[in-house]
Each structure stands twice: as structure tokens, then as C-alpha cells.
C-alpha positions as a LaTeX table, in Angstrom:
\begin{tabular}{lrrr}
\hline
Residue & $x$ (\AA) & $y$ (\AA) & $z$ (\AA) \\
\hline
Met1 & 88.82 & 73.83 & 121.17 \\
Asp2 & 88.77 & 70.50 & 122.98 \\
Ile3 & 85.56 & 70.73 & 125.03 \\
Gln4 & 86.54 & 67.94 & 127.41 \\
Ala5 & 89.87 & 69.61 & 128.19 \\
Glu6 & 88.10 & 72.93 & 128.76 \\
Lys7 & 85.63 & 71.32 & 131.15 \\
Ile8 & 88.44 & 69.68 & 133.11 \\
Ser9 & 90.32 & 72.98 & 133.26 \\
Leu10 & 87.25 & 74.81 & 134.52 \\
Ala11 & 86.51 & 72.08 & 137.07 \\
Gln12 & 90.07 & 72.36 & 138.39 \\
Leu13 & 89.77 & 76.14 & 138.69 \\
Leu14 & 86.47 & 75.79 & 140.50 \\
Leu15 & 87.88 & 73.20 & 142.90 \\
Gln16 & 90.89 & 75.37 & 143.68 \\
Thr17 & 89.05 & 78.63 & 144.36 \\
Glu18 & 87.98 & 79.72 & 147.80 \\
Asp19 & 86.22 & 82.80 & 146.38 \\
Val20 & 82.55 & 82.42 & 147.26 \\
Thr21 & 81.62 & 85.15 & 144.78 \\
Ile22 & 83.01 & 83.12 & 141.88 \\
Ile23 & 81.19 & 80.00 & 143.02 \\
Lys24 & 77.92 & 81.94 & 143.32 \\
Lys25 & 78.38 & 83.43 & 139.85 \\
Val26 & 79.05 & 80.04 & 138.27 \\
Lys27 & 76.01 & 78.61 & 140.02 \\
Ala28 & 73.90 & 81.55 & 138.84 \\
Ile29 & 75.00 & 80.93 & 135.25 \\
Phe30 & 73.92 & 77.30 & 135.43 \\
Asn31 & 70.64 & 78.20 & 137.12 \\
Ser32 & 69.84 & 80.79 & 134.45 \\
Gln33 & 70.34 & 78.16 & 131.74 \\
Arg34 & 67.86 & 75.72 & 133.23 \\
Lys35 & 64.50 & 75.55 & 131.55 \\
Asp36 & 61.38 & 74.91 & 133.51 \\
Trp37 & 59.75 & 71.80 & 132.03 \\
Trp38 & 56.33 & 73.39 & 132.61 \\
Asp39 & 57.16 & 76.12 & 130.10 \\
Glu40 & 57.94 & 73.47 & 127.48 \\
Leu41 & 54.46 & 71.90 & 127.68 \\
Ser42 & 51.65 & 72.69 & 125.28 \\
Ile43 & 48.51 & 74.41 & 126.51 \\
Ala44 & 46.60 & 71.13 & 126.17 \\
Gln45 & 49.18 & 69.30 & 128.28 \\
Lys46 & 49.07 & 71.98 & 130.98 \\
Glu47 & 45.27 & 71.88 & 131.04 \\
Ala48 & 45.28 & 68.07 & 131.33 \\
Ile49 & 47.69 & 68.21 & 134.26 \\
Glu50 & 45.68 & 70.92 & 135.98 \\
Glu51 & 42.48 & 68.93 & 135.45 \\
Gly52 & 44.12 & 65.85 & 136.95 \\
Leu53 & 45.32 & 67.81 & 139.97 \\
Asp54 & 41.84 & 69.25 & 140.44 \\
Asp55 & 40.35 & 65.74 & 140.23 \\
Phe56 & 42.81 & 64.52 & 142.85 \\
Lys57 & 42.15 & 67.45 & 145.19 \\
Asn58 & 38.42 & 66.83 & 144.95 \\
Gly59 & 38.60 & 63.09 & 145.53 \\
Arg60 & 37.79 & 62.10 & 141.95 \\
Thr61 & 40.24 & 59.21 & 141.77 \\
Ile62 & 40.23 & 55.49 & 141.09 \\
Ser63 & 42.47 & 52.78 & 142.49 \\
Tyr64 & 45.35 & 51.21 & 140.62 \\
Glu65 & 43.48 & 47.90 & 140.71 \\
Asp66 & 40.48 & 49.51 & 138.97 \\
Val67 & 42.76 & 50.98 & 136.30 \\
Lys68 & 44.23 & 47.55 & 135.64 \\
Lys69 & 40.72 & 46.08 & 135.37 \\
Gln70 & 39.67 & 48.80 & 132.91 \\
Leu71 & 42.75 & 48.10 & 130.79 \\
Gly72 & 42.20 & 44.35 & 130.95 \\
Ile73 & 45.49 & 43.74 & 132.74 \\
Leu74 & 43.91 & 41.67 & 135.52 \\
\hline
\end{tabular}
């Protein structure tokens, strides 16, 4: 099976159809195959992100300039 030829054939069929049901089904297939990046993160990564969001919501932030100073970039 030539995958590129199959993709072109499917694209042509999709472009030619006026059947909304087919278009919705194809879209549903693609949507069901998508993975949520959040589900791919480790527990530690999720906790770090949530902690950062909580810091931001509660005003515990520093400026970009201060970050550069701390890293010795300035």
C-alpha cells in the first residue's frame, strides 16, 4: 500500500463529498485520535504546573528582569 497515494485518494473523496455526515465522521475519527498533552505528563510535572498557576493567581511572581539578574544574564 502506497500511503501517500491513499492519502491523496482520501483527500479527493473528502473534497468531492457534500455529505455532512461523512465529514463529521471523519472529523470525529481524527478528534478521537488526539491525545491530550496533559495526560502525557508525569505527576511531578502536573504538580509543578499547578503550583506555578497557584503562584500566579496569588501574585507570587517575579519580573523577567529579576529572572535575568538571578541567572546572571544581565
